[in-house]
Amino acid sequence: MIVMNWNGKAALAGAALSLIALSNAFAQTDTTGTTATIATPTTTAVKQGDHEKKKAWYEILSIRGYAQIRYNRLLETNPDLKCDQCDRSLGENGGLFIRRARLVISGNVHDRVFIYIQPDLASSASSTSLNFLQLRDAYFDVALDAGKAYRVRIGQSKIPYGFENLQSSSNRLTLDRNDALNSAIANERDLGMFFYYAPAAIRSRFEELTNKGLKGSGDYGVLGLGFFNGQTANKPEANDNLHVVARVSYPFKLKNGQFIEPGVQAYTGKYTVAPDQVSTGVQANESYTDQRVAATLVVYPQPLGFQAEYNIGKGPEYNPETNSITEQTLQGGYAQAMYLFRAGNQTIMPFLKMQYYDGGKKHERDAAGYLVYETEIGAEWLVIKNLELTALYAIGDRTVRNAANPMNQQHGNRLRLQAQFNF
């Protein structure tokens, strides 16, 4: 692992250069000799003879969403086997649970400007307080060319690190993301500025992978570069260093129509464990090196598919021997096999997923250390486009280390059910 020293001022200087490039891209003269301008977020202009008619907001913006309702306690063998980052309703006292209730407002408010805002109405403020409204995404894409091959994204959005992290939860097979890569960025998001590049043909390919139900990640470019705060979504920056991230991923299409997408990604920065996340008596530094690199391989289900990712790195982790949070190495990943079966308008996709992770979770209390082995066997059934049912049997072995419990090892099995409604 190569350690990169990043200075926040240098990042802001890079942002300034990007904004200058944007202003040059927009400073184009139209056929009448006037300078083209960006329309307001709620209106856009269409010429009708010598007059301009403004479109109504509902002709520009679209609204869609989905909701997930779960029950995780069937055939449960150990109520103490939990995972807060995965699902707060796992284990003891867990019942029916609204895991997500998302609304997406999006649209092209200008030929060069796209907006995307997504709140979640089912966020959990704590284990005893549920269904709070919280911002998930609020970003704005600015196209640097007419074909939109070059884009700059500004705002709170997903960090381009990991294929499964970038997959929408409405599109993923398993109910939860893997611990190994998801431990890098809680809720997969942060506030930053990113540059994405993908030619028109590849952008169409990304869209095809999603529209055909092949479980694509969406369009995050062939190349993604950027910087972000590093404290994860909806949290203020806590130090003077920005994180830097880079990702390369290319969806190849073979002559027989098979899609294969390999990728690599990495990020580096400094992470501060907030004082309210450190237990009394635990020694903690002001900030910690936080860096990872990961490899991805996806063979899309046509009808048999395979998906695997693995990452290594270093970050803060609780050390029970010294009762302190120290920089330690981490590693882990997952492998998943799936099969796409279509019956008329219905789709059934059985899957098998195995995961492993050995490392810290920086965003949890005391940057808890984890050792995770888990196997999931299940199937997703798309009954109609508005209703999707998932059932999986999970076999887990989780060891968690923090100040409250330096060695908490739990093993158990359970059957998990989910109904997803798309609208």
Short mmCIF file of N, CA, C and O in Angstrom, two decimals, residues 282-283 316-328 366-369 401-403 406:
data_model
loop_
_atom_site.label_atom_id
_atom_site.label_comp_id
_atom_site.label_asym_id
_atom_site.label_seq_id
_atom_site.Cartn_x
_atom_site.Cartn_y
_atom_site.Cartn_z
N VAL A 282 -10.55 4.98 26.76
CA VAL A 282 -9.90 4.50 25.54
C VAL A 282 -8.99 5.60 24.98
O VAL A 282 -9.42 6.75 24.83
N GLN A 283 -7.76 5.26 24.69
CA GLN A 283 -6.82 6.22 24.12
C GLN A 283 -7.01 6.31 22.61
O GLN A 283 -7.10 5.30 21.92
N PRO A 316 -8.16 3.00 11.36
CA PRO A 316 -8.27 2.91 12.82
C PRO A 316 -9.01 1.65 13.25
O PRO A 316 -9.98 1.24 12.59
N GLU A 317 -8.54 1.03 14.33
CA GLU A 317 -9.19 -0.18 14.85
C GLU A 317 -8.88 -0.31 16.33
O GLU A 317 -7.75 -0.02 16.78
N TYR A 318 -9.86 -0.75 17.11
CA TYR A 318 -9.68 -0.92 18.55
C TYR A 318 -8.72 -2.07 18.84
O TYR A 318 -8.83 -3.15 18.27
N ASN A 319 -7.79 -1.81 19.77
CA ASN A 319 -6.83 -2.82 20.22
C ASN A 319 -7.15 -3.17 21.67
O ASN A 319 -6.89 -2.37 22.57
N PRO A 320 -7.72 -4.37 21.95
CA PRO A 320 -8.11 -4.71 23.32
C PRO A 320 -6.91 -4.88 24.26
O PRO A 320 -7.07 -4.74 25.48
N GLU A 321 -5.74 -5.17 23.73
CA GLU A 321 -4.57 -5.37 24.59
C GLU A 321 -4.09 -4.07 25.21
O GLU A 321 -3.58 -4.07 26.34
N THR A 322 -4.24 -2.95 24.49
CA THR A 322 -3.79 -1.66 25.00
C THR A 322 -4.94 -0.71 25.32
O THR A 322 -4.70 0.42 25.77
N ASN A 323 -6.18 -1.17 25.10
CA ASN A 323 -7.37 -0.33 25.30
C ASN A 323 -7.22 1.01 24.56
O ASN A 323 -7.45 2.09 25.12
N SER A 324 -6.84 0.91 23.29
CA SER A 324 -6.61 2.11 22.50
C SER A 324 -7.03 1.86 21.05
O SER A 324 -7.22 0.72 20.62
N ILE A 325 -7.19 2.95 20.32
CA ILE A 325 -7.49 2.88 18.89
C ILE A 325 -6.20 3.16 18.14
O ILE A 325 -5.60 4.24 18.30
N THR A 326 -5.76 2.20 17.33
CA THR A 326 -4.50 2.34 16.61
C THR A 326 -4.70 2.06 15.12
O THR A 326 -5.71 1.48 14.72
N GLU A 327 -3.72 2.47 14.32
CA GLU A 327 -3.76 2.16 12.89
C GLU A 327 -3.38 0.69 12.71
O GLU A 327 -2.34 0.25 13.18
N GLN A 328 -4.25 -0.07 12.03
CA GLN A 328 -4.00 -1.48 11.80
C GLN A 328 -4.38 -1.83 10.36
O GLN A 328 -5.15 -1.13 9.71
N ASP A 366 -15.52 3.27 19.18
CA ASP A 366 -14.16 2.79 19.44
C ASP A 366 -13.51 2.18 18.20
O ASP A 366 -12.54 1.43 18.31
N ALA A 367 -14.03 2.50 17.02
CA ALA A 367 -13.52 1.92 15.77
C ALA A 367 -13.40 0.41 15.95
O ALA A 367 -12.33 -0.20 15.79
N ALA A 368 -14.52 -0.21 16.27
CA ALA A 368 -14.57 -1.62 16.64
C ALA A 368 -13.88 -2.51 15.63
O ALA A 368 -13.96 -2.30 14.42
N GLY A 369 -13.16 -3.52 16.14
CA GLY A 369 -12.53 -4.51 15.29
C GLY A 369 -13.50 -5.64 14.97
O GLY A 369 -14.30 -6.04 15.82
N ARG A 401 -14.88 -6.49 18.58
CA ARG A 401 -14.01 -6.07 19.68
C ARG A 401 -14.12 -4.56 19.88
O ARG A 401 -13.78 -3.78 18.98
N ASN A 402 -14.60 -4.16 21.07
CA ASN A 402 -14.60 -2.75 21.46
C ASN A 402 -14.42 -2.66 22.97
O ASN A 402 -14.27 -3.69 23.64
N ALA A 403 -14.46 -1.45 23.52
CA ALA A 403 -14.18 -1.29 24.95
C ALA A 403 -15.26 -1.94 25.81
O ALA A 403 -14.97 -2.47 26.88
N PRO A 406 -14.47 -6.64 24.80
CA PRO A 406 -13.23 -6.86 24.02
C PRO A 406 -13.24 -8.12 23.16
O PRO A 406 -12.41 -8.25 22.26
#
